[in-house]
Coordinates of C-alpha atoms and ligand atoms in Angstrom, one line a residue:
X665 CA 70.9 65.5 104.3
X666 CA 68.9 68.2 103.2
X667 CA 69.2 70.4 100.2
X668 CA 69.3 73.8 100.3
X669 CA 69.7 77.2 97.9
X670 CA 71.0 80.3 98.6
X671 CA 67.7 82.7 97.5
X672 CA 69.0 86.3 97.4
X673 CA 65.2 87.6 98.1
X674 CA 62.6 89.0 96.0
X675 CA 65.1 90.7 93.6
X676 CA 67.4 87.7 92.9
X677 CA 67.5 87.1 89.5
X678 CA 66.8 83.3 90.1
X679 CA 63.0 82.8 91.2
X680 CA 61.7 80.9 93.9
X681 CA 60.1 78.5 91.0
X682 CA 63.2 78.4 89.2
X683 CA 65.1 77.2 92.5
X684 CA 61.7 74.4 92.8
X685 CA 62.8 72.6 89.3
X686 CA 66.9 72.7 90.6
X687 CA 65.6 69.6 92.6
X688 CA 66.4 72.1 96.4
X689 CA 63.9 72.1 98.8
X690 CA 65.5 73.9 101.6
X691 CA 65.9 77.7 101.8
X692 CA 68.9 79.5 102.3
X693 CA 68.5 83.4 102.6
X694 CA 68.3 86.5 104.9
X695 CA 67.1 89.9 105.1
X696 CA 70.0 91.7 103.1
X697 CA 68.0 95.1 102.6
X698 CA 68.3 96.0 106.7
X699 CA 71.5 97.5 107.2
X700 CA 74.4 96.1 109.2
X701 CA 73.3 96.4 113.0
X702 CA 70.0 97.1 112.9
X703 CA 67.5 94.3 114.9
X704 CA 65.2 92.8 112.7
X705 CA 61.8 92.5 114.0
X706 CA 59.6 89.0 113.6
X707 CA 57.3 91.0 110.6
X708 CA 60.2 91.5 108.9
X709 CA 60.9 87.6 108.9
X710 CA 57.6 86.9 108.9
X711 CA 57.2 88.4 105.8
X712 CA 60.2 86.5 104.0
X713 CA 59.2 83.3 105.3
X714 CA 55.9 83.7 104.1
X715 CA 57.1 84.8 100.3
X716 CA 59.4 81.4 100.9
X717 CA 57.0 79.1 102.5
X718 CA 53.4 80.0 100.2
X719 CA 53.1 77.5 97.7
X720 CA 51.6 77.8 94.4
X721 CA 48.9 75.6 93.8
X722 CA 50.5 71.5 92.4
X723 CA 54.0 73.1 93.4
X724 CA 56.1 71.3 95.5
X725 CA 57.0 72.9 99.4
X726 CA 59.8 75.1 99.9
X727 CA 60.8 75.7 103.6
X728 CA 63.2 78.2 104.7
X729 CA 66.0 76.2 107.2
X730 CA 68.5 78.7 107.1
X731 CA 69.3 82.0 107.8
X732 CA 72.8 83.2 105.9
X733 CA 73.8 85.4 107.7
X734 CA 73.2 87.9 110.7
X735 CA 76.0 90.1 110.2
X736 CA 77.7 91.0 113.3
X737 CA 78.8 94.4 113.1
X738 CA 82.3 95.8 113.0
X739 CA 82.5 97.0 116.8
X740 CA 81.5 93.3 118.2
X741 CA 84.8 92.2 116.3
X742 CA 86.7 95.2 117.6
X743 CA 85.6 95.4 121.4
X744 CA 84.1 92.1 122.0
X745 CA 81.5 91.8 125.1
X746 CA 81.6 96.0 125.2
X747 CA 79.6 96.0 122.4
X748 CA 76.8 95.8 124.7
X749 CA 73.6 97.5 121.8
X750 CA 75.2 95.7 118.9
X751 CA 75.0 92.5 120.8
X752 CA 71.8 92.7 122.0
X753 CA 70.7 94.1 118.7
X754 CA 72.2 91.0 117.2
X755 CA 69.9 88.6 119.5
X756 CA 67.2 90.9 119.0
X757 CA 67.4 88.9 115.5
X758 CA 68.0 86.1 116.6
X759 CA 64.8 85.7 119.0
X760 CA 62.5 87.0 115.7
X761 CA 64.3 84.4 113.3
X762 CA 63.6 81.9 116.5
X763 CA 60.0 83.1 116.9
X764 CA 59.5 81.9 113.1
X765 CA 60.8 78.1 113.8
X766 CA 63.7 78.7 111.3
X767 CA 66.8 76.5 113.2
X768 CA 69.4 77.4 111.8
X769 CA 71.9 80.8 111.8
X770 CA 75.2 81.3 109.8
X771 CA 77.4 83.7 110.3
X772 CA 81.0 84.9 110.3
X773 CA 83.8 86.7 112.3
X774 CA 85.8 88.1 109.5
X775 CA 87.1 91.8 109.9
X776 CA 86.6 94.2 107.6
X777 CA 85.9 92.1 104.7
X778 CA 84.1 89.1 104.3
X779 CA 85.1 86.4 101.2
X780 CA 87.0 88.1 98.6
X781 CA 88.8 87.3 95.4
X782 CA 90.4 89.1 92.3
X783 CA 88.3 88.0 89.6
X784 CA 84.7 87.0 88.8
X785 CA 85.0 86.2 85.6
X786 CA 88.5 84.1 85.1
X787 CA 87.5 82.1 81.8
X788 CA 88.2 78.4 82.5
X789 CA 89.1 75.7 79.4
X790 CA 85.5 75.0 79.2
X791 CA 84.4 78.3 78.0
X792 CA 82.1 78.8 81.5
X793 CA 84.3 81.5 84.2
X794 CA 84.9 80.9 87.6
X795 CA 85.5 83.0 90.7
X796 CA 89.3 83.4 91.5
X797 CA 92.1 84.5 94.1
X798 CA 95.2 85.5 92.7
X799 CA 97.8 86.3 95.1
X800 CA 99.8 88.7 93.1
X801 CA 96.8 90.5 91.8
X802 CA 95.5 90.8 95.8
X803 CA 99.4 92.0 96.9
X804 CA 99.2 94.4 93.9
X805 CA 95.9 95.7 95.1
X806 CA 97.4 96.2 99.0
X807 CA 100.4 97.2 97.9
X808 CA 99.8 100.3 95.6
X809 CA 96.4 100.8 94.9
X810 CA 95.1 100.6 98.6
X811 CA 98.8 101.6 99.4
X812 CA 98.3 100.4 103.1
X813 CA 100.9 101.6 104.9
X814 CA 102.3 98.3 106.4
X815 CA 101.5 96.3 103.4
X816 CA 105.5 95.8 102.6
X817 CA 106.1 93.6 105.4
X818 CA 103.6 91.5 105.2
X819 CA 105.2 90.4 101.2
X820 CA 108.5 89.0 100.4
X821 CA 111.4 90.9 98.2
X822 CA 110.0 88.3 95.7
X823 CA 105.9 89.0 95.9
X824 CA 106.4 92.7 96.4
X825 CA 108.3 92.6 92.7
X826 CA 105.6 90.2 91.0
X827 CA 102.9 93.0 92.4
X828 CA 104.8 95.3 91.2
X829 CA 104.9 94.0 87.5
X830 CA 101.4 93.3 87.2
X831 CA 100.5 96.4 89.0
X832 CA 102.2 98.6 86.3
X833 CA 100.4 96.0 84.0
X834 CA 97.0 96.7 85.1
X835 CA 95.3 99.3 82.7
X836 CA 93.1 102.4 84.4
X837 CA 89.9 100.3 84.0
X838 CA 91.7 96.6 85.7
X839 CA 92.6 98.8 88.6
X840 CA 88.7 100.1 88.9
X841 CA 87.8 96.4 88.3
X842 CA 89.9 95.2 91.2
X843 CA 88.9 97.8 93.0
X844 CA 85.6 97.3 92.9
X845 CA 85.4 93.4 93.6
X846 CA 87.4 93.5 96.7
X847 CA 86.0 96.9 98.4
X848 CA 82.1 96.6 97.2
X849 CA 81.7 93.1 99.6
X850 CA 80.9 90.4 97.0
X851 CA 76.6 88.7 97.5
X852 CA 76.0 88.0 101.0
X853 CA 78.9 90.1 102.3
X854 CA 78.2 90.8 106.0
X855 CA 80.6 93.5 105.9
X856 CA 79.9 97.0 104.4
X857 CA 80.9 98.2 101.3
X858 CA 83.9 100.5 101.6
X859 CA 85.6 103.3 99.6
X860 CA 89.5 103.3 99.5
X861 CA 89.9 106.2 102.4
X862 CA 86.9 104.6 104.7
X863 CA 89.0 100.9 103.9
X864 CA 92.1 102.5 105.4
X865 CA 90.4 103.8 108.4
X866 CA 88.8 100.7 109.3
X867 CA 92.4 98.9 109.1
X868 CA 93.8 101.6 111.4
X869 CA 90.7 101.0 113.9
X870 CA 91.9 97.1 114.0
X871 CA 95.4 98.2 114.9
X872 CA 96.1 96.4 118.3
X873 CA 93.2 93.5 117.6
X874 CA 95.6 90.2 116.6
X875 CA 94.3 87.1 116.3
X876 CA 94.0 86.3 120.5
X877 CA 92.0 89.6 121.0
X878 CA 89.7 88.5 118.2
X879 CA 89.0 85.4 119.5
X880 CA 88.2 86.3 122.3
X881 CA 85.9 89.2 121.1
X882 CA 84.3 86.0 119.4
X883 CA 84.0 83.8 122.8
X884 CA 82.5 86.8 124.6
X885 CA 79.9 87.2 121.8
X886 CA 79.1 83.9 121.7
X887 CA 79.0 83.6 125.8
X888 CA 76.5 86.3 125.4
X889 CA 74.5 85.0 122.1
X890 CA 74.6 81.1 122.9
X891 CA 72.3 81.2 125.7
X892 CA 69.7 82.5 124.0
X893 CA 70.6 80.4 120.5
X894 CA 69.8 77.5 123.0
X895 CA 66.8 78.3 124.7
X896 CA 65.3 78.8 121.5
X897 CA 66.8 75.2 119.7
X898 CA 68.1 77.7 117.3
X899 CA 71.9 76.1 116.3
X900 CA 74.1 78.6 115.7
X901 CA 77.1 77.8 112.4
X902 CA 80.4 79.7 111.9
X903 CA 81.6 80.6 108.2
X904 CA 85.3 79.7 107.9
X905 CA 87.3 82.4 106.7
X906 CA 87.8 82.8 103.0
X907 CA 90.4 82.4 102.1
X908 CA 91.4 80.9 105.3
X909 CA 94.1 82.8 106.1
X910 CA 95.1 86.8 107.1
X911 CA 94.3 89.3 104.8
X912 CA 95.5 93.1 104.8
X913 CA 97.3 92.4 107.9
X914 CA 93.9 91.2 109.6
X915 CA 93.5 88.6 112.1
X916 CA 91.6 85.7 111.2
X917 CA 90.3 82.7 113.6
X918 CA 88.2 80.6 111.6
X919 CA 90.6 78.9 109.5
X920 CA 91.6 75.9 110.7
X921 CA 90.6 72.6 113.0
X922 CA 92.4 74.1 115.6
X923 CA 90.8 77.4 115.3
X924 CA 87.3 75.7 115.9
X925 CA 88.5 73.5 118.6
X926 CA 89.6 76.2 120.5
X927 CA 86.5 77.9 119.8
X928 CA 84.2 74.8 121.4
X929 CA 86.5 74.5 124.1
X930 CA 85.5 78.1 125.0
X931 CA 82.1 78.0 124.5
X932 CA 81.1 73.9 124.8
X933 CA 77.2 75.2 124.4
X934 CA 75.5 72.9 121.8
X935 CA 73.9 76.0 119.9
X936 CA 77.5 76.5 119.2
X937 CA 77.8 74.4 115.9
X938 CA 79.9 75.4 112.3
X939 CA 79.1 76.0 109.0
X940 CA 81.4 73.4 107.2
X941 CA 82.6 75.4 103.9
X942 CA 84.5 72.9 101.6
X943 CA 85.6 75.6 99.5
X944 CA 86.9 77.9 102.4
X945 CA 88.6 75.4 104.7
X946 CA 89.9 73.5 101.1
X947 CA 92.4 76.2 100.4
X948 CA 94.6 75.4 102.6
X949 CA 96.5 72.1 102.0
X950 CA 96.8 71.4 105.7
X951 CA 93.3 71.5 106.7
X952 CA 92.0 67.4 106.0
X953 CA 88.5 68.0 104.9
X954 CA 87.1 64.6 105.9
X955 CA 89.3 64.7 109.0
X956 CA 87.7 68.2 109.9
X957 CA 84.3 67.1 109.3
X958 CA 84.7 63.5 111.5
X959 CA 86.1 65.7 114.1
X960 CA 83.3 67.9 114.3
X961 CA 80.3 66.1 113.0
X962 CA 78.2 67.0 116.3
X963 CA 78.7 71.0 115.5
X964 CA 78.0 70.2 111.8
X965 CA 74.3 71.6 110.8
X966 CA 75.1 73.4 107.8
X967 CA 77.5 72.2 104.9
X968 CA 78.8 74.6 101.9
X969 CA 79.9 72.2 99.2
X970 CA 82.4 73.4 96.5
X971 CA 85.8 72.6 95.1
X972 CA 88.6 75.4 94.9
X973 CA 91.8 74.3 93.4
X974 CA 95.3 75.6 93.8
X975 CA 97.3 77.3 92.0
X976 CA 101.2 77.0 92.1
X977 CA 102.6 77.7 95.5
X978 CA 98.6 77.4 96.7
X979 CA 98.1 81.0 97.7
X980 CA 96.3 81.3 94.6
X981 CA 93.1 79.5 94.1
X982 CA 90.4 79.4 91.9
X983 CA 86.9 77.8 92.0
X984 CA 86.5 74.5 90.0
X985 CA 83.4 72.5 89.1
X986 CA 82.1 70.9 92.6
X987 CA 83.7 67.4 91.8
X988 CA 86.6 68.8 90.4
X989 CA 88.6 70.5 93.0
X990 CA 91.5 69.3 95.5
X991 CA 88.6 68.4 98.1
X992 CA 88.0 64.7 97.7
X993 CA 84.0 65.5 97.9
X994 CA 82.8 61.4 98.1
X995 CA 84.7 60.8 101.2
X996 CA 83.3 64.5 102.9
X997 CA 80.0 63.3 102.0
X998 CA 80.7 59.9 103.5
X999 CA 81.7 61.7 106.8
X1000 CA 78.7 63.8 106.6
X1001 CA 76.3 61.5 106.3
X1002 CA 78.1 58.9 108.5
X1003 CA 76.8 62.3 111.1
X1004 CA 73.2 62.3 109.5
X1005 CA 72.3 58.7 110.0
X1006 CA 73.1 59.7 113.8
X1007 CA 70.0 62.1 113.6
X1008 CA 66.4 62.7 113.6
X1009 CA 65.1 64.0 110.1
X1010 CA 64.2 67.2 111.3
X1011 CA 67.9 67.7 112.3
X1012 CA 69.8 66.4 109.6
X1013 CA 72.3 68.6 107.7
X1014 CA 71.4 71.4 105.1
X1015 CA 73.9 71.5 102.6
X1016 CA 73.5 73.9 99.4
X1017 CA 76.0 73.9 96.3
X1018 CA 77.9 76.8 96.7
X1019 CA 78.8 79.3 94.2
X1020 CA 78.6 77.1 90.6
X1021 CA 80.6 78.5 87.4
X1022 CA 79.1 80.9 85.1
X1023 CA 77.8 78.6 82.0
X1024 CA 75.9 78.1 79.2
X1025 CA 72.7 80.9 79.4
X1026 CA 73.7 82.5 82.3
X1027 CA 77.1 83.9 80.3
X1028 CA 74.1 86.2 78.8
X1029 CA 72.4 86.9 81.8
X1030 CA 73.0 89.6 84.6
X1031 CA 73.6 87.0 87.5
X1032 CA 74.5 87.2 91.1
X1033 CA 78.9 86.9 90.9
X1034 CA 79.0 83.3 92.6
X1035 CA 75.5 82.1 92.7
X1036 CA 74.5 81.4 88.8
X1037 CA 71.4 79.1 88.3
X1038 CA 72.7 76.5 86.1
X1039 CA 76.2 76.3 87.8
X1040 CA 75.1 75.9 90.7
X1041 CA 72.5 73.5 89.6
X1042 CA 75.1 71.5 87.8
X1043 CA 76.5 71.3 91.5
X1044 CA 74.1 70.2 93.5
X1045 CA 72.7 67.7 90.6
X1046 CA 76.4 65.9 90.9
X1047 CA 76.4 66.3 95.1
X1048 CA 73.0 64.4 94.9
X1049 CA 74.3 61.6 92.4
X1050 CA 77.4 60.8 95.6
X1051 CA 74.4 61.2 98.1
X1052 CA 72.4 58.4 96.4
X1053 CA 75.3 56.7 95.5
X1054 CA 76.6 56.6 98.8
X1055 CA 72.4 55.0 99.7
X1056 CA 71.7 58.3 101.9
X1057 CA 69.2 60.1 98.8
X1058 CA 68.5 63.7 100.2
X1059 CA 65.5 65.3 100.8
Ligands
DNO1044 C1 80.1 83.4 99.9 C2 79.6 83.0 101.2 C3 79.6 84.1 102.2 C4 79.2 83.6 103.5 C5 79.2 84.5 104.7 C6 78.8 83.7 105.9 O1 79.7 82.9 98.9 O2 80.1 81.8 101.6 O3 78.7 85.1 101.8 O4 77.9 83.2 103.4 O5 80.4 85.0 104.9 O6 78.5 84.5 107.0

């Protein structure tokens, strides 16, 4: 397997040398200054690649193997194979990221918004703060502070009267805070930032789209993307939703094993792959992790490894160290690899630690909410110990 690190650009607050010492050699990143929809010309790749790919004199090689993500834009989820110029927009990207040899693409179908949670900062017993979903928080949030109009009968009698205690809880500057985290699209978002009026009206524009319409909006964009994904040995990777489950009312189709199986049966094209997210598809209690991945090894070419654990009746989750969680991480590995020892080396898997706690210096450093240097270094440092314990060292 390869290792890989999510590299926010030129502005990131970790450097490219920084990300050299963490042990990664494989680049995660994309162009997140062009806005949603627009194509992005091969210069404009070009140019990353080469801020990636030059190496300092005695440095050691980075290379960048992934792009994460081309966001598809809103009206591809809500019309599907209409969306004729935001398609073709959207392989316009594809064929520049192709024309630079990278091979891999993530991306996601999530509607409106892309992963979200309730906190950044939730203080574990160690002293170092984790990302997490509460559900009562969120239903306060929908409930009354977004005050969607259908909100009530998505909750029970018994969640709608939590939210409402810790809504009435919540002082002026929790509800901003709140507010802010799940609207503003958390690092890597590939949906737009939204105020609370432009939020509504993009949940009334999805009235009508459930979950069958979405997926197939999804199958005729990837009946329309795939053939040029595989003409150019470019392997396309679905992000499982996160959490992996409806939110606001919203349909979501990347949650499960089933979800993806049907997805494959649609579309059988190779370039079709997934982007295996332990920390997404681990929320759920009834997605097998190791199951999932031995099911789809062959679609595998991208692997986001992190541990969420659940909380109470499991709708709320937060982030745990990577070893830590309620994904049993040795025997995901041993299915992953199981996959890699099927491959060549150029196409073995590119896994990165995803998201790391907030710890030690970086609780006095501005950092990106998610992607701290030393958590996420503490990660992949423990990912690479099962990797050469399990006699399949990465590169
Ligand atoms: C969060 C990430 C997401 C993900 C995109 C994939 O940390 O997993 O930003 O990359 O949703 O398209």
């Amino acid at each position: 397997m390869r290792q890989g690190w999510r590299w926010f650009g030129p502005e990131a607050p970790v450097t490219l040398d920084e990300v050299r010492q963490t042990g990664a050699t494989n680049i995660v990143s994309s162009l997140h200054q062009v806005p949603i929809g627009r194509a992005w010309t091969e210069r404009e790749v070009r140019e990353r690649q080469s801020l990636i790919e030059t190496t300092p004199a005695d440095r050691s090689p980075l290379i960048w193997s992934v792009v994460e993500s081309i966001p598809i834009p809103d009206a591809v989820k809500r019309k599907g194979g209409e969306a004729k110029a935001e398609i073709e927009a959207w392989i316009a990207s594809l064929e520049a990221v192709a024309a630079c040899g990278i091979p891999i693409v993530c991306y996601n179908f999530m509607p409106v918004v892309d992963w979200t949670r309730t906190d950044l900062d939730f203080v574990t017993p160690t002293g170092a703060t984790a990302m997490r979903f509460d559900h009562e928080r969120f239903a306060a949030f929908d409930l009354f502070i977004l005050e969607r109009p259908d909100a009530a009968h998505h909750y029970s009698d018994e969640d709608r009267k939590r939210a409402r205690v810790v809504y009435e809880a919540m002082s002026d500057d929790e509800i901003a805070d709140i507010t802010r985290i799940i609207t503003s699209a958390l690092p890597g978002s590939t949906t737009e930032p939204l105020t609370i009026p432009a939020f509504r009206e993009k949940l009334v524009a999805y009235s009508g789209i459930d979950a069958t319409r979405l997926r197939r909006h999804l199958v005729e964009f990837l009946e329309a993307v795939t053939p040029a994904a595989e003409a150019r040995g470019v392997k396309l990777t679905l992000h499982p939703d996160d959490p992996p489950r409806s939110l606001f009312g919203l349909p979501r189709i990347a949650s499960t094993g089933e979800d993806y199986a049907a997805l494959f049966d649609a579309v059988p094209s190779a370039a079709n792959g997934m982007c295996y997210c332990t920390g997404s598809l681990g929320v759920r209690a009834d997605n097998d992790l190791p199951a999932i991945a031995r099911r789809f090894a062959s679609r595998i070419h991208f692997a986001h490894l992190r541990a969420t654990t659940r909380e109470g009746d499991g709708r709320t989750f937060h982030e745990s160290a990577h070893l830590e969680g309620d994904a049993d991480m040795v025997a995901v590995l041993r299915e992953l690899v199981a996959e890699d020892r099927r491959r060549s080396a150029e196409d073995t898997i590119v896994f990165r630690s995803d998201h790391g706690h907030r710890m030690l210096d970086d609780l006095d450093k501005t950092v990106t909410p998610g992607y701290p240097a030393i958590g996420r270094m503490r990660g992949l440092a423990e990912l690479r110990g099962i990797l050469h314990a399990l006699g399949a060292p990465p590169s």
